[in-house]
Tab-separated table of C-alpha atoms in Angstrom:
chain	number	residue	atom	x	y	z
A	1	MET	CA	23.548	-38.118	99.905
A	2	LEU	CA	24.063	-35.588	97.124
A	3	ARG	CA	21.220	-33.149	96.611
A	4	ARG	CA	20.471	-31.696	93.212
A	5	PRO	CA	20.412	-27.886	93.278
A	6	PRO	CA	16.846	-26.622	92.994
A	7	PHE	CA	17.530	-24.726	89.777
A	8	ALA	CA	19.122	-27.750	88.095
A	9	ALA	CA	16.229	-29.964	89.147
A	10	ALA	CA	13.701	-27.499	87.772
A	11	LEU	CA	15.627	-27.236	84.517
A	12	CYS	CA	15.668	-31.029	84.092
A	13	LEU	CA	11.922	-31.212	84.705
A	14	ALA	CA	11.281	-28.448	82.186
A	15	LEU	CA	13.399	-30.191	79.541
A	16	ALA	CA	11.645	-33.510	80.178
A	17	ALA	CA	8.231	-31.899	79.926
A	18	ALA	CA	8.981	-29.987	76.719
A	19	PRO	CA	8.538	-32.895	74.275
A	20	LEU	CA	5.302	-33.940	76.008
A	21	SER	CA	3.900	-30.435	75.782
A	22	GLN	CA	4.756	-30.345	72.089
A	23	VAL	CA	2.962	-33.663	71.519
A	24	LEU	CA	-0.107	-32.407	73.378
A	25	ALA	CA	-0.136	-29.181	71.371
A	26	GLN	CA	0.105	-31.098	68.096
A	27	THR	CA	-2.701	-33.444	69.179
A	28	LEU	CA	-4.965	-30.540	70.087
A	29	GLU	CA	-4.199	-28.901	66.743
A	30	TRP	CA	-5.296	-31.841	64.585
A	31	GLU	CA	-8.298	-32.527	66.792
A	32	ASP	CA	-9.382	-28.896	66.374
A	33	GLU	CA	-9.007	-29.217	62.603
A	34	LEU	CA	-10.968	-32.469	62.626
A	35	PHE	CA	-13.742	-30.931	64.727
A	36	SER	CA	-14.011	-28.063	62.241
A	37	LEU	CA	-14.216	-30.434	59.263
A	38	ARG	CA	-16.825	-32.592	60.979
A	39	HIS	CA	-18.924	-29.573	61.947
A	40	ARG	CA	-18.841	-28.134	58.430
A	41	TRP	CA	-19.666	-31.507	56.877
A	42	GLU	CA	-22.707	-31.695	59.154
A	43	ARG	CA	-23.876	-28.275	57.960
A	44	VAL	CA	-23.322	-29.129	54.296
A	45	ALA	CA	-25.189	-32.434	54.664
A	46	THR	CA	-28.181	-30.979	56.481
A	47	GLU	CA	-28.491	-27.269	55.677
A	48	LEU	CA	-26.998	-26.523	52.274
A	49	ALA	CA	-29.160	-26.489	49.147
A	50	PRO	CA	-28.670	-29.702	47.114
A	51	GLU	CA	-27.272	-27.851	44.102
A	52	ARG	CA	-24.458	-26.411	46.240
A	53	ARG	CA	-23.426	-29.573	48.070
A	54	GLU	CA	-21.089	-31.087	45.501
A	55	ALA	CA	-18.852	-28.006	45.352
A	56	ALA	CA	-18.860	-27.606	49.136
A	57	LEU	CA	-17.941	-31.264	49.649
A	58	ALA	CA	-15.188	-31.030	47.033
A	59	SER	CA	-13.727	-28.130	49.010
A	60	LEU	CA	-13.910	-30.087	52.274
A	61	ALA	CA	-12.327	-33.100	50.591
A	62	GLU	CA	-9.412	-30.993	49.388
A	63	GLU	CA	-8.940	-29.553	52.871
A	64	SER	CA	-9.128	-32.960	54.545
A	65	ALA	CA	-6.385	-34.298	52.253
A	66	GLY	CA	-3.738	-32.207	53.991
A	67	LEU	CA	-4.852	-33.343	57.436
A	68	ALA	CA	-4.791	-37.015	56.387
A	69	GLU	CA	-1.338	-36.636	54.841
A	70	SER	CA	-0.031	-35.056	58.051
A	71	HIS	CA	-1.622	-37.689	60.313
A	72	PRO	CA	-1.733	-40.977	58.361
A	73	GLN	CA	-1.820	-43.075	61.552
A	74	GLN	CA	-4.839	-41.335	63.089
A	75	SER	CA	-7.822	-43.539	62.371
A	76	ARG	CA	-10.374	-40.813	63.145
A	77	VAL	CA	-8.775	-38.486	60.601
A	78	LEU	CA	-8.925	-41.195	57.933
A	79	VAL	CA	-12.528	-42.072	58.798
A	80	TRP	CA	-13.672	-38.480	58.441
A	81	ARG	CA	-11.837	-37.933	55.186
A	82	GLY	CA	-13.463	-41.154	53.996
A	83	ILE	CA	-16.916	-39.919	55.034
A	84	ILE	CA	-16.391	-36.595	53.250
A	85	LEU	CA	-15.195	-38.321	50.072
A	86	ALA	CA	-18.072	-40.817	50.172
A	87	SER	CA	-20.515	-37.912	50.510
A	88	HIS	CA	-18.877	-36.170	47.564
A	89	ALA	CA	-19.086	-39.346	45.488
A	90	ARG	CA	-22.808	-39.598	46.223
A	91	GLU	CA	-23.471	-35.970	45.277
A	92	ALA	CA	-21.299	-36.086	42.126
A	93	GLY	CA	-22.796	-39.377	40.993
A	94	GLY	CA	-21.747	-41.675	38.160
A	95	LEU	CA	-18.206	-41.696	36.852
A	96	ALA	CA	-17.638	-38.172	38.179
A	97	GLY	CA	-17.783	-39.487	41.732
A	98	MET	CA	-15.865	-42.705	41.143
A	99	GLY	CA	-12.464	-41.295	42.084
A	100	SER	CA	-13.805	-40.051	45.403
A	101	ALA	CA	-15.536	-43.381	46.071
A	102	LYS	CA	-12.361	-45.397	45.442
A	103	GLU	CA	-10.232	-43.113	47.604
A	104	ALA	CA	-12.858	-43.228	50.373
A	105	ARG	CA	-12.778	-47.023	50.334
A	106	ARG	CA	-8.974	-47.079	50.534
A	107	LEU	CA	-8.889	-44.684	53.476
A	108	LEU	CA	-11.671	-46.409	55.385
A	109	GLU	CA	-10.084	-49.827	54.961
A	110	ARG	CA	-6.830	-48.391	56.286
A	111	ALA	CA	-8.734	-46.804	59.191
A	112	VAL	CA	-10.181	-50.128	60.327
A	113	GLU	CA	-6.721	-51.676	60.169
A	114	LEU	CA	-5.629	-49.042	62.685
A	115	ASP	CA	-8.849	-49.233	64.740
A	116	PRO	CA	-11.010	-52.362	64.249
A	117	GLN	CA	-13.975	-50.499	65.771
A	118	GLY	CA	-13.798	-48.021	62.898
A	119	HIS	CA	-14.568	-44.940	65.010
A	120	ASN	CA	-17.561	-46.563	66.718
A	121	GLY	CA	-18.747	-48.245	63.544
A	122	SER	CA	-18.737	-45.154	61.316
A	123	ALA	CA	-16.066	-46.546	58.996
A	124	TRP	CA	-17.922	-49.842	58.583
A	125	VAL	CA	-21.304	-48.313	57.757
A	126	THR	CA	-19.700	-45.952	55.241
A	127	LEU	CA	-17.888	-48.876	53.626
A	128	GLY	CA	-21.207	-50.714	53.453
A	129	ALA	CA	-22.826	-47.774	51.691
A	130	LEU	CA	-19.913	-47.504	49.256
A	131	TYR	CA	-20.020	-51.201	48.324
A	132	HIS	CA	-23.807	-50.934	47.995
A	133	ARG	CA	-23.866	-47.910	45.696
A	134	ALA	CA	-20.749	-48.330	43.559
A	135	PRO	CA	-21.088	-50.105	40.211
A	136	GLY	CA	-19.730	-53.627	40.134
A	137	TRP	CA	-16.687	-54.995	38.330
A	138	PRO	CA	-15.230	-54.073	35.845
A	139	VAL	CA	-16.404	-50.466	36.288
A	140	ALA	CA	-15.814	-50.280	40.053
A	141	PHE	CA	-15.893	-52.318	43.250
A	142	GLY	CA	-19.588	-52.563	44.121
A	143	ASP	CA	-20.533	-55.894	45.689
A	144	ALA	CA	-23.706	-56.798	47.592
A	145	GLU	CA	-22.116	-59.594	49.641
A	146	THR	CA	-19.331	-57.311	50.830
A	147	ALA	CA	-21.792	-54.505	51.559
A	148	ASP	CA	-23.872	-56.878	53.703
A	149	ARG	CA	-20.767	-57.929	55.636
A	150	MET	CA	-19.723	-54.319	56.247
A	151	PHE	CA	-23.194	-53.367	57.515
A	152	ARG	CA	-23.310	-56.366	59.827
A	153	ARG	CA	-19.940	-55.408	61.276
A	154	ALA	CA	-21.272	-51.897	61.939
A	155	LEU	CA	-24.379	-53.354	63.597
A	156	SER	CA	-22.257	-55.507	65.891
A	157	ILE	CA	-20.580	-52.335	67.160
A	158	ARG	CA	-23.562	-49.963	67.318
A	159	PRO	CA	-26.794	-51.961	66.943
A	160	GLN	CA	-29.123	-49.050	67.750
A	161	GLY	CA	-27.433	-46.507	65.479
A	162	ILE	CA	-29.807	-44.508	63.302
A	163	ASP	CA	-27.290	-44.313	60.457
A	164	VAL	CA	-26.337	-47.995	60.649
A	165	ASN	CA	-29.933	-49.190	60.571
A	166	TYR	CA	-31.142	-46.736	57.929
A	167	TYR	CA	-28.350	-47.465	55.444
A	168	TYR	CA	-28.706	-51.198	56.024
A	169	ALA	CA	-32.477	-50.922	55.496
A	170	ASP	CA	-31.899	-49.036	52.238
A	171	PHE	CA	-29.510	-51.756	51.079
A	172	LEU	CA	-31.892	-54.563	52.064
A	173	ASP	CA	-34.755	-52.849	50.244
A	174	ASP	CA	-32.698	-52.675	47.049
A	175	GLU	CA	-31.840	-56.362	47.478
A	176	GLY	CA	-35.530	-57.286	47.690
A	177	ARG	CA	-35.241	-58.342	51.344
A	178	HIS	CA	-38.210	-56.224	52.329
A	179	ASP	CA	-39.090	-57.800	55.695
A	180	GLU	CA	-35.545	-57.255	56.948
A	181	ALA	CA	-35.501	-53.756	55.459
A	182	ARG	CA	-38.707	-52.886	57.311
A	183	GLU	CA	-37.241	-54.118	60.609
A	184	HIS	CA	-34.079	-52.035	60.311
A	185	ALA	CA	-36.000	-48.967	59.163
A	186	ARG	CA	-38.069	-49.283	62.352
A	187	ARG	CA	-34.895	-49.510	64.421
A	188	ALA	CA	-33.595	-46.362	62.727
A	189	LEU	CA	-36.861	-44.613	63.512
A	190	VAL	CA	-36.528	-45.239	67.278
A	191	GLY	CA	-32.720	-45.041	67.468
A	192	GLN	CA	-30.866	-42.471	69.545
A	193	ALA	CA	-29.202	-39.607	67.703
A	194	ARG	CA	-25.536	-39.011	68.466
A	195	GLU	CA	-24.829	-35.702	70.154
A	196	ALA	CA	-22.007	-34.806	67.756
A	197	ARG	CA	-24.096	-35.714	64.678
A	198	ARG	CA	-27.599	-34.964	65.836
A	199	ALA	CA	-28.663	-33.006	62.750
A	200	SER	CA	-27.556	-35.634	60.213
A	201	ASP	CA	-28.982	-38.459	62.335
A	202	GLU	CA	-32.356	-36.707	62.447
A	203	VAL	CA	-32.314	-36.367	58.657
A	204	LEU	CA	-31.714	-40.112	58.394
A	205	ARG	CA	-34.527	-40.766	60.858
A	206	GLU	CA	-36.877	-38.968	58.466
A	207	GLU	CA	-35.462	-40.988	55.571
A	208	ALA	CA	-36.256	-44.148	57.536
A	209	ARG	CA	-39.799	-42.889	58.094
A	210	ALA	CA	-40.209	-42.275	54.355
A	211	LEU	CA	-38.839	-45.751	53.605
A	212	LEU	CA	-41.377	-47.343	55.965
A	213	GLU	CA	-44.204	-45.443	54.326
A	214	ARG	CA	-43.325	-47.032	50.971
A	215	PHE	CA	-43.931	-50.573	52.268
């Protein structure tokens, strides 16, 4: 039986491992970038003065564009760019935020094609909020029936989520479905905050409390 010389065997192993190491390094790089974006979005959403949020979110949106272009098949990247753009659309308001809202919808719909769970429901609840808040046709794409469907999909994935229940309660309240809104606001109030988004979840818990106090 022929034996491969030790040096040749080691060289073959090194060459075989090289592409894998490159893939791992590239994965770690985009995950680090995504972590940074997510962390800064959390700070903007919960700590920054309201009058400074729009500009800060516009900057994050511009930065996230490059990451999404480099990794168009990574659902998590698309979800987070969608979240950032949806937040910018909300802060900008009106026609000024419409471009961000439309791009957020496109990215989030692509994200759920890649991952039907939508990053543990985050894509679905953000889509629900977008369809809820956007003007209807012919100005934009707002649609209550679609918003309801998006929120229900998010609830099927993460039924105890603070964000899912609060945003659904807000939608139901606007639709005049006050008993249902009250129930989901209560669920948001007792829901468990996510470790990676604890600060923003706690803000939404307080929003749910304020919503309940209005009933």
